[in-house]
Short mmCIF file of C-alpha atoms in Angstrom, two decimals:
data_model
loop_
_atom_site.label_atom_id
_atom_site.label_comp_id
_atom_site.label_asym_id
_atom_site.label_seq_id
_atom_site.Cartn_x
_atom_site.Cartn_y
_atom_site.Cartn_z
CA UNK A 1 -22.09 39.56 34.45
CA UNK A 2 -19.18 38.45 36.61
CA UNK A 3 -16.30 36.06 35.83
CA UNK A 4 -17.78 33.15 37.67
CA UNK A 5 -21.11 33.35 35.79
CA UNK A 6 -19.25 33.41 32.52
CA UNK A 7 -17.09 30.46 33.62
CA UNK A 8 -20.12 28.34 34.70
CA UNK A 9 -21.81 29.20 31.33
CA UNK A 10 -18.82 27.99 29.36
CA UNK A 11 -18.58 24.86 31.42
CA UNK A 12 -22.27 24.25 30.75
CA UNK A 13 -21.74 24.85 27.03
CA UNK A 14 -18.68 22.64 26.66
CA UNK A 15 -18.96 19.95 29.37
CA UNK A 16 -22.77 20.03 30.25
CA UNK A 17 -21.65 20.40 33.83
CA UNK A 18 -21.29 23.64 35.66
CA UNK A 19 -19.36 22.13 38.66
CA UNK A 20 -16.58 20.43 36.74
CA UNK A 21 -13.00 21.29 37.94
CA UNK A 22 -11.11 22.19 34.75
CA UNK A 23 -7.65 22.19 36.39
CA UNK A 24 -8.22 18.72 37.93
CA UNK A 25 -9.47 17.43 34.64
CA UNK A 26 -6.47 18.55 32.79
CA UNK A 27 -4.10 17.06 35.46
CA UNK A 28 -5.88 13.83 35.45
CA UNK A 29 -5.77 13.66 31.63
CA UNK A 30 -2.04 14.16 31.65
CA UNK A 31 -1.49 11.82 34.61
CA UNK A 32 -3.42 9.03 32.85
CA UNK A 33 -1.40 9.46 29.64
CA UNK A 34 1.96 9.74 31.37
CA UNK A 35 1.31 6.61 33.44
CA UNK A 36 0.19 4.57 30.47
CA UNK A 37 2.45 1.80 29.42
CA UNK A 38 2.10 2.87 25.80
CA UNK A 39 3.60 6.33 26.64
CA UNK A 40 6.76 5.01 28.42
CA UNK A 41 9.97 5.70 26.62
CA UNK A 42 11.60 2.33 26.02
CA UNK A 43 15.07 3.12 27.28
CA UNK A 44 16.23 -0.49 26.96
CA UNK A 45 15.28 -0.69 23.30
CA UNK A 46 17.07 2.75 22.63
CA UNK A 47 20.13 1.47 24.41
CA UNK A 48 20.07 -1.79 22.47
CA UNK A 49 19.79 0.06 19.21
CA UNK A 50 22.50 2.66 19.96
CA UNK A 51 24.69 0.11 21.63
CA UNK A 52 24.46 -2.76 19.22
CA UNK A 53 22.41 -2.23 16.03
CA UNK A 54 23.98 1.18 15.22
CA UNK A 55 27.62 0.05 15.59
CA UNK A 56 26.80 -3.05 13.61
CA UNK A 57 25.20 -0.86 10.75
CA UNK A 58 28.29 1.45 10.74
CA UNK A 59 30.63 -1.57 10.64
CA UNK A 60 28.70 -3.05 7.73
CA UNK A 61 28.60 0.15 5.88
CA UNK A 62 32.37 0.76 6.17
CA UNK A 63 33.20 -2.89 5.29
CA UNK A 64 30.88 -3.01 2.17
CA UNK A 65 31.90 0.43 1.12
CA UNK A 66 35.63 -0.46 1.10
CA UNK A 67 34.86 -3.73 -0.63
CA UNK A 68 32.72 -2.06 -3.16
CA UNK A 69 35.51 0.47 -3.87
CA UNK A 70 38.08 -2.38 -4.38
CA UNK A 71 35.54 -4.16 -6.77
CA UNK A 72 34.91 -0.98 -8.82
CA UNK A 73 38.66 -0.20 -9.01
CA UNK A 74 39.57 -3.53 -10.40
CA UNK A 75 36.47 -3.57 -12.74
CA UNK A 76 37.41 -0.26 -14.21
CA UNK A 77 41.17 -1.09 -14.58
CA UNK A 78 40.44 -4.40 -16.37
CA UNK A 79 37.94 -2.72 -18.72
CA UNK A 80 40.60 -0.14 -19.57
CA UNK A 81 42.92 -2.87 -20.74
CA UNK A 82 40.06 -4.46 -22.79
CA UNK A 83 39.32 -1.13 -24.45
CA UNK A 84 42.68 -1.05 -26.04
CA UNK A 85 41.28 -3.25 -28.90
CA UNK A 86 37.54 -3.99 -29.57
CA UNK A 87 38.36 -7.60 -30.29
CA UNK A 88 39.28 -8.30 -26.64
CA UNK A 89 35.63 -7.83 -25.72
CA UNK A 90 34.67 -10.95 -27.73
CA UNK A 91 37.66 -13.08 -26.61
CA UNK A 92 37.75 -12.16 -22.94
CA UNK A 93 34.17 -13.51 -22.12
CA UNK A 94 35.21 -17.02 -23.32
CA UNK A 95 38.23 -17.04 -21.01
CA UNK A 96 36.24 -15.86 -18.03
CA UNK A 97 33.40 -18.36 -18.77
CA UNK A 98 35.93 -21.27 -18.59
CA UNK A 99 37.13 -19.95 -15.24
CA UNK A 100 33.63 -19.49 -14.05
CA UNK A 101 32.86 -23.06 -14.99
CA UNK A 102 35.71 -24.21 -12.71
CA UNK A 103 34.38 -22.17 -9.87
CA UNK A 104 30.91 -23.46 -10.36
CA UNK A 105 32.07 -27.02 -10.03
CA UNK A 106 33.51 -26.24 -6.60
CA UNK A 107 30.88 -23.80 -5.50
CA UNK A 108 27.65 -23.93 -7.42
CA UNK A 109 26.16 -21.00 -5.38
CA UNK A 110 28.42 -18.46 -7.04
CA UNK A 111 26.70 -18.90 -10.59
CA UNK A 112 23.80 -16.95 -11.99
CA UNK A 113 22.05 -13.98 -10.58
CA UNK A 114 23.07 -13.67 -6.99
CA UNK A 115 19.78 -12.21 -5.72
CA UNK A 116 17.78 -15.38 -6.53
CA UNK A 117 20.07 -17.48 -4.36
CA UNK A 118 20.34 -14.77 -1.69
CA UNK A 119 16.66 -14.58 -1.12
CA UNK A 120 16.37 -18.27 -0.57
CA UNK A 121 19.54 -18.17 1.65
CA UNK A 122 18.01 -15.52 3.88
CA UNK A 123 15.31 -18.15 4.90
CA UNK A 124 17.96 -20.73 5.99
CA UNK A 125 19.93 -21.00 9.10
CA UNK A 126 23.38 -21.72 7.55
CA UNK A 127 26.00 -18.91 6.77
CA UNK A 128 27.57 -18.40 3.37
CA UNK A 129 31.07 -19.91 3.72
CA UNK A 130 34.25 -17.83 3.39
CA UNK A 131 35.58 -19.72 0.19
CA UNK A 132 32.19 -19.11 -1.53
CA UNK A 133 32.41 -15.46 -0.69
CA UNK A 134 35.94 -15.11 -2.24
CA UNK A 135 34.94 -17.21 -5.19
CA UNK A 136 31.86 -15.03 -5.87
CA UNK A 137 33.84 -11.81 -5.46
CA UNK A 138 36.66 -12.92 -7.82
CA UNK A 139 34.45 -14.28 -10.56
CA UNK A 140 31.95 -11.30 -10.30
CA UNK A 141 34.89 -8.75 -10.79
CA UNK A 142 36.03 -10.60 -13.96
CA UNK A 143 32.51 -10.84 -15.34
CA UNK A 144 31.53 -7.09 -14.62
CA UNK A 145 34.72 -5.90 -16.23
CA UNK A 146 33.44 -6.10 -19.85
CA UNK A 147 32.06 -8.37 -22.66
CA UNK A 148 29.04 -9.36 -20.48
CA UNK A 149 25.78 -7.55 -20.00
CA UNK A 150 25.36 -8.12 -16.37
CA UNK A 151 24.21 -6.00 -13.36
CA UNK A 152 26.22 -5.03 -10.34
CA UNK A 153 23.37 -5.64 -7.85
CA UNK A 154 23.43 -9.47 -8.19
CA UNK A 155 27.05 -9.93 -6.82
CA UNK A 156 26.74 -6.96 -4.52
CA UNK A 157 23.50 -8.32 -2.90
CA UNK A 158 24.94 -11.69 -2.51
CA UNK A 159 28.18 -10.53 -0.98
CA UNK A 160 26.46 -8.06 1.22
CA UNK A 161 24.17 -10.74 2.59
CA UNK A 162 27.13 -12.85 3.44
CA UNK A 163 29.07 -9.89 5.05
CA UNK A 164 26.01 -8.74 7.05
CA UNK A 165 25.53 -12.26 8.50
CA UNK A 166 29.17 -12.69 9.43
CA UNK A 167 29.52 -9.29 11.06
CA UNK A 168 26.27 -9.79 12.91
CA UNK A 169 27.66 -13.04 14.27
CA UNK A 170 30.91 -11.27 15.34
CA UNK A 171 28.70 -8.68 17.17
CA UNK A 172 26.89 -11.49 18.98
CA UNK A 173 23.50 -11.47 17.21
CA UNK A 174 21.73 -14.83 17.40
CA UNK A 175 20.51 -16.74 14.44
CA UNK A 176 16.96 -15.42 14.80
CA UNK A 177 18.28 -12.09 13.55
CA UNK A 178 20.31 -13.75 10.67
CA UNK A 179 17.78 -12.78 7.86
CA UNK A 180 17.68 -9.15 9.09
CA UNK A 181 21.49 -9.03 9.23
CA UNK A 182 21.89 -10.37 5.76
CA UNK A 183 19.22 -8.00 4.33
CA UNK A 184 21.03 -5.06 5.95
CA UNK A 185 24.29 -6.09 4.39
CA UNK A 186 22.74 -6.77 1.03
CA UNK A 187 21.07 -3.35 0.86
CA UNK A 188 24.29 -1.57 2.05
CA UNK A 189 26.62 -3.19 -0.55
CA UNK A 190 24.05 -2.61 -3.37
CA UNK A 191 23.60 1.01 -2.28
CA UNK A 192 27.32 1.67 -2.72
CA UNK A 193 27.87 -0.09 -6.07
CA UNK A 194 24.77 1.45 -7.62
CA UNK A 195 25.22 4.86 -5.86
CA UNK A 196 21.62 4.66 -4.65
CA UNK A 197 21.68 4.10 -0.80
CA UNK A 198 17.90 4.90 -0.18
CA UNK A 199 16.68 3.11 -3.18
CA UNK A 200 18.83 0.05 -2.50
CA UNK A 201 17.59 -0.18 1.04
CA UNK A 202 14.01 -0.06 -0.04
CA UNK A 203 14.90 -2.52 -2.98
CA UNK A 204 16.24 -5.11 -0.37
CA UNK A 205 13.17 -4.90 1.83
CA UNK A 206 10.68 -5.14 -1.05
CA UNK A 207 12.68 -7.79 -2.79
CA UNK A 208 12.69 -10.27 0.27
CA UNK A 209 8.77 -10.33 0.55
CA UNK A 210 7.25 -9.62 -2.77
CA UNK A 211 4.09 -7.40 -2.31
CA UNK A 212 4.69 -7.43 1.40
CA UNK A 213 6.87 -4.54 2.61
CA UNK A 214 8.80 -5.30 5.90
CA UNK A 215 9.72 -2.06 7.64
CA UNK A 216 11.86 -3.70 10.52
CA UNK A 217 15.32 -3.56 9.11
CA UNK A 218 14.92 0.01 7.60
CA UNK A 219 16.62 2.06 10.12
CA UNK A 220 19.82 0.05 10.58
CA UNK A 221 19.86 -0.57 6.78
CA UNK A 222 19.60 3.02 5.78
CA UNK A 223 22.41 3.89 8.31
CA UNK A 224 24.44 1.00 6.79
CA UNK A 225 23.67 2.07 3.17
CA UNK A 226 24.54 5.75 3.78
CA UNK A 227 27.86 4.88 5.35
CA UNK A 228 28.71 2.42 2.62
CA UNK A 229 27.77 4.92 -0.08
CA UNK A 230 29.84 7.68 1.65
CA UNK A 231 32.85 5.27 1.94
CA UNK A 232 32.57 4.22 -1.64
CA UNK A 233 32.19 7.80 -2.73
CA UNK A 234 35.25 8.93 -0.80
CA UNK A 235 37.39 6.42 -2.89
CA UNK A 236 35.54 6.30 -6.13
CA UNK A 237 33.59 9.54 -6.50
CA UNK A 238 29.99 10.51 -6.23
CA UNK A 239 29.03 11.24 -9.81
CA UNK A 240 25.57 10.01 -11.14
CA UNK A 241 25.52 6.66 -13.06
CA UNK A 242 22.86 7.97 -15.42
CA UNK A 243 24.29 11.41 -16.48
CA UNK A 244 21.72 13.73 -18.19
CA UNK A 245 22.61 16.53 -20.47
CA UNK A 246 19.25 18.23 -20.06
CA UNK A 247 16.34 18.61 -17.70
CA UNK A 248 13.43 16.16 -18.13
CA UNK A 249 10.19 17.74 -19.36
CA UNK A 250 6.72 16.30 -19.24
CA UNK A 251 3.01 17.47 -19.17
CA UNK A 252 -0.38 16.08 -18.38
CA UNK A 253 -1.08 15.23 -21.98
CA UNK A 254 1.75 12.71 -22.07
CA UNK A 255 0.64 10.82 -18.86
CA UNK A 256 -1.65 8.39 -20.73
CA UNK A 257 1.26 7.51 -23.11
CA UNK A 258 3.49 7.09 -20.12
CA UNK A 259 0.99 4.67 -18.65
CA UNK A 260 0.98 2.89 -22.08
CA UNK A 261 4.72 2.80 -21.82
CA UNK A 262 4.58 0.98 -18.57
CA UNK A 263 2.25 -1.70 -19.98
CA UNK A 264 4.52 -2.26 -23.02
CA UNK A 265 7.49 -2.58 -20.70
CA UNK A 266 5.77 -5.21 -18.61
CA UNK A 267 5.08 -7.24 -21.64
CA UNK A 268 8.73 -7.00 -22.67
CA UNK A 269 9.82 -8.07 -19.24
CA UNK A 270 7.29 -10.92 -19.28
CA UNK A 271 8.79 -12.28 -22.53
CA UNK A 272 12.27 -11.88 -21.02
CA UNK A 273 11.34 -13.66 -17.86
CA UNK A 274 10.00 -16.65 -19.81
CA UNK A 275 12.99 -16.77 -22.10
CA UNK A 276 15.52 -16.47 -19.21
CA UNK A 277 13.94 -19.22 -17.05
CA UNK A 278 13.54 -21.36 -20.11
CA UNK A 279 17.18 -21.20 -20.88
CA UNK A 280 17.98 -21.78 -17.32
CA UNK A 281 16.07 -24.96 -17.28
CA UNK A 282 17.57 -26.04 -20.52
CA UNK A 283 21.02 -25.44 -19.17
CA UNK A 284 20.50 -28.07 -16.41
CA UNK A 285 21.12 -30.76 -18.96
CA UNK A 286 24.64 -29.51 -19.51
CA UNK A 287 27.45 -30.44 -17.12
CA UNK A 288 27.95 -27.75 -14.42
CA UNK A 289 31.45 -26.95 -15.41
CA UNK A 290 30.72 -26.53 -19.06
CA UNK A 291 27.50 -24.49 -18.67
CA UNK A 292 29.07 -21.02 -18.76
CA UNK A 293 31.38 -21.69 -21.53
CA UNK A 294 28.69 -23.27 -23.73
CA UNK A 295 26.27 -20.38 -23.06
CA UNK A 296 28.90 -17.65 -23.60
CA UNK A 297 30.10 -19.45 -26.90
CA UNK A 298 26.69 -18.99 -28.34
CA UNK A 299 26.20 -15.44 -26.82
CA UNK A 300 29.40 -13.91 -28.16
CA UNK A 301 28.29 -13.89 -31.91
CA UNK A 302 25.00 -12.28 -30.72
CA UNK A 303 26.98 -9.74 -28.76
CA UNK A 304 29.17 -8.99 -31.82
CA UNK A 305 26.06 -8.72 -34.02
CA UNK A 306 24.54 -6.10 -31.56
CA UNK A 307 27.79 -4.09 -31.81
CA UNK A 308 27.97 -4.44 -35.67
CA UNK A 309 24.36 -3.38 -36.19
CA UNK A 310 24.28 -0.63 -33.65
CA UNK A 311 27.95 0.55 -33.68
CA UNK A 312 27.48 1.24 -30.02
CA UNK A 313 30.60 0.18 -28.10
CA UNK A 314 29.13 1.17 -24.70
CA UNK A 315 26.94 -2.09 -24.71
CA UNK A 316 30.18 -3.99 -24.40
CA UNK A 317 31.16 -2.06 -21.20
CA UNK A 318 27.68 -1.63 -19.73
CA UNK A 319 28.37 -3.05 -16.21
CA UNK A 320 31.43 -0.86 -15.80
CA UNK A 321 29.92 2.65 -16.26
CA UNK A 322 26.27 2.12 -17.37
CA UNK A 323 27.05 4.67 -20.12
CA UNK A 324 24.50 2.89 -22.37
CA UNK A 325 21.81 4.11 -20.10
CA UNK A 326 23.05 7.74 -20.20
CA UNK A 327 23.25 7.59 -23.93
CA UNK A 328 19.73 6.27 -24.39
CA UNK A 329 18.37 8.88 -22.03
CA UNK A 330 20.00 11.77 -23.95
CA UNK A 331 20.10 10.63 -27.54
CA UNK A 332 17.43 9.37 -29.85
CA UNK A 333 18.53 6.04 -31.15
CA UNK A 334 16.86 4.56 -34.33
CA UNK A 335 13.92 2.34 -33.67
CA UNK A 336 15.82 -0.56 -35.23
CA UNK A 337 18.74 -0.01 -32.92
CA UNK A 338 16.47 0.02 -29.93
CA UNK A 339 14.73 -3.15 -31.09
CA UNK A 340 18.14 -4.82 -31.69
CA UNK A 341 19.22 -3.93 -28.15
CA UNK A 342 16.14 -5.30 -26.60
CA UNK A 343 16.31 -8.64 -28.37
CA UNK A 344 20.13 -8.78 -27.98
CA UNK A 345 20.05 -8.12 -24.21
CA UNK A 346 17.29 -10.82 -23.87
CA UNK A 347 19.35 -13.41 -25.71
CA UNK A 348 22.88 -12.57 -24.38
CA UNK A 349 21.80 -12.54 -20.74
CA UNK A 350 19.71 -15.70 -21.17
CA UNK A 351 22.84 -17.43 -22.57
CA UNK A 352 25.30 -16.17 -19.96
CA UNK A 353 23.62 -15.36 -16.65
CA UNK A 354 21.02 -18.17 -17.02
CA UNK A 355 24.00 -20.49 -17.85
CA UNK A 356 25.73 -19.77 -14.59
CA UNK A 357 27.80 -16.60 -15.20
CA UNK A 358 27.48 -14.40 -12.09
CA UNK A 359 25.80 -11.04 -12.59
CA UNK A 360 22.66 -9.13 -11.85
CA UNK A 361 19.48 -8.77 -13.77
CA UNK A 362 18.71 -5.20 -12.93
CA UNK A 363 21.09 -3.63 -15.53
CA UNK A 364 19.63 -5.83 -18.44
CA UNK A 365 16.01 -4.92 -17.47
CA UNK A 366 17.00 -1.26 -17.15
CA UNK A 367 18.54 -1.36 -20.62
CA UNK A 368 15.42 -2.87 -22.16
CA UNK A 369 13.22 -0.39 -20.28
CA UNK A 370 15.36 2.50 -21.60
CA UNK A 371 15.21 1.17 -25.08
CA UNK A 372 11.41 1.02 -24.93
CA UNK A 373 11.37 4.56 -23.58
CA UNK A 374 13.72 5.63 -26.37
CA UNK A 375 11.27 4.17 -28.92
CA UNK A 376 8.41 6.31 -27.36
CA UNK A 377 10.82 9.23 -27.37
CA UNK A 378 10.52 9.35 -31.17
CA UNK A 379 6.86 10.44 -30.85
CA UNK A 380 7.65 12.86 -27.89
CA UNK A 381 11.16 14.18 -28.70
CA UNK A 382 11.04 16.92 -26.18
CA UNK A 383 10.34 14.34 -23.47
CA UNK A 384 12.96 11.72 -24.37
CA UNK A 385 14.61 11.85 -21.03
CA UNK A 386 11.31 11.45 -19.16
CA UNK A 387 10.17 8.43 -21.22
CA UNK A 388 13.57 6.56 -20.92
CA UNK A 389 13.74 7.12 -17.15
CA UNK A 390 10.14 6.05 -16.72
CA UNK A 391 10.84 3.06 -18.92
CA UNK A 392 13.74 1.98 -16.68
CA UNK A 393 11.64 2.37 -13.53
CA UNK A 394 8.71 0.43 -15.00
CA UNK A 395 11.10 -2.42 -16.06
CA UNK A 396 12.64 -2.61 -12.67
CA UNK A 397 9.26 -2.58 -11.02
CA UNK A 398 8.02 -5.35 -13.31
CA UNK A 399 10.99 -7.64 -13.04
CA UNK A 400 11.72 -7.43 -9.26
CA UNK A 401 8.36 -6.35 -7.93
CA UNK A 402 9.99 -3.37 -6.19
CA UNK A 403 7.81 -0.34 -7.27
CA UNK A 404 8.88 2.12 -4.59
CA UNK A 405 12.57 1.19 -4.96
CA UNK A 406 12.40 1.51 -8.75
CA UNK A 407 11.31 5.22 -8.40
CA UNK A 408 13.81 6.00 -5.70
CA UNK A 409 16.70 4.26 -7.34
CA UNK A 410 16.31 5.80 -10.73
CA UNK A 411 16.02 9.22 -9.12
CA UNK A 412 19.12 8.62 -7.17
CA UNK A 413 21.05 7.20 -10.15
CA UNK A 414 20.04 10.12 -12.46
CA UNK A 415 20.32 12.87 -9.77
CA UNK A 416 16.97 14.33 -11.23
CA UNK A 417 13.29 14.20 -10.46
CA UNK A 418 10.56 12.82 -12.63
CA UNK A 419 8.70 11.11 -9.89
CA UNK A 420 5.19 11.70 -11.07
CA UNK A 421 5.55 10.23 -14.71
CA UNK A 422 7.87 7.43 -13.33
CA UNK A 423 5.10 6.62 -10.77
CA UNK A 424 2.46 6.45 -13.59
CA UNK A 425 4.71 3.99 -15.61
CA UNK A 426 5.68 1.99 -12.51
CA UNK A 427 2.06 1.45 -11.40
CA UNK A 428 0.99 0.42 -14.87
CA UNK A 429 3.93 -2.05 -15.30
CA UNK A 430 3.87 -3.39 -11.77
CA UNK A 431 0.11 -4.25 -11.91
CA UNK A 432 0.39 -5.81 -15.38
CA UNK A 433 3.25 -8.00 -14.10
CA UNK A 434 1.37 -9.71 -11.33
CA UNK A 435 1.84 -13.45 -11.27
CA UNK A 436 5.50 -13.87 -12.33
CA UNK A 437 8.94 -12.78 -11.10
CA UNK A 438 12.35 -12.61 -12.65
CA UNK A 439 13.90 -13.56 -9.40
CA UNK A 440 13.27 -17.12 -8.11
CA UNK A 441 12.48 -17.28 -4.37
CA UNK A 442 9.97 -14.56 -4.26
CA UNK A 443 6.56 -15.46 -3.02
CA UNK A 444 3.29 -13.87 -4.33
CA UNK A 445 1.02 -13.30 -1.41
CA UNK A 446 -1.73 -12.09 -3.72
CA UNK A 447 -1.93 -15.29 -5.67
CA UNK A 448 -5.48 -16.73 -5.58
CA UNK A 449 -8.92 -15.48 -6.52
CA UNK A 450 -11.26 -12.69 -5.31
CA UNK A 451 -13.09 -15.12 -2.97
CA UNK A 452 -9.91 -16.03 -1.05
CA UNK A 453 -8.20 -12.63 -1.39
CA UNK A 454 -9.20 -11.35 2.14
CA UNK A 455 -8.52 -14.58 3.92
CA UNK A 456 -5.29 -15.00 2.09
CA UNK A 457 -4.10 -11.49 2.99
CA UNK A 458 -4.93 -12.19 6.65
CA UNK A 459 -3.20 -15.59 6.82
CA UNK A 460 -0.19 -13.99 5.19
CA UNK A 461 -0.09 -11.23 7.75
CA UNK A 462 -0.48 -13.60 10.63
CA UNK A 463 2.22 -15.76 9.37
CA UNK A 464 4.54 -12.87 9.24
#
């Protein structure tokens, strides 16, 4: 049997056509693909990104990284002065709350959790004014220095949004890009102050559209976040916020209990959300300038009781070094101490942040999640680290509706990997928390019933 006969047999077997010209078929196939509009390399888009978006992202990263370093420096220095005598931690908040009240009277935007305002601001056309930026920066540094249980991400996201918008304006981006520019800045600033660049980028994108992940700003945002983090680490170091003394351990038998942990955490966050927003509504009846002082005046005795009952001084400096999270991850607290911390954090933050003191809600929910995980650790002592980290991730996912960011952020903040158990807790807490949000301004695209679920999803996608 000669070669041509074999060739014809193969053509007949494969193509059902003995006369087909294989070389011409291959050439035609490649020619059609190469000439297709979908296969054209978009040189203009590449040049636009490299020439405009990339320099913008680097500029945002360097600016936010330097500003985050300055903030952290002042926060640590002020905290060092307060640490000279424990009584300062209970006098200092009253002084700062009076200053915050004056700032609120001039610029109401600087009060409370910054993320809620920033989410709403991203949907508007106006820019954050320069006096508001400086006022937010000044009051936030004072608040985060000690005596308050407040997260760094609130002020950082607010300030990052403002910086991103203004740098974007300088770079010549039009207002149609304003929300993306602000989101990139918010993610970059938060990535530096929390030392979690990837998690903070995902956090920003999940945060803006609850349950509806928007990928568009991811590339410039991750560039800005990494540059910001590297700049911050150059000046302030790159040590983990949650420092673990051992390696996390878990096994398949503990997964059902980790899922139960996620459900319990979501219930705690639900109670906290109701309490926080109720106090926020109640505070509206108090004159704006007096709100922070009145709330702090009531919160200080509760803060003192927390310290007296737990003998844990780290709770007083929690925004400075987050050492309270490290301790709960490594040490087994008494169940009574864990419960005191959960209730105390709920009340103190509802009387300070809800009454206008600037600060974020991520740290409070992380502390509560860690406390619930610490309680579970009594029943699984060898898996204490795993349960506390999973509790933190579940709390963040339940409160902010950012499940992917919760897993990545806790991994980055602890420099350790418990992704699978964290995912189990996050999914349980996230699903059980549908219908409410700690941050005002988020929209639930799933709200409705089974009959309208499909149409609601399509309309939401079309609107986007």
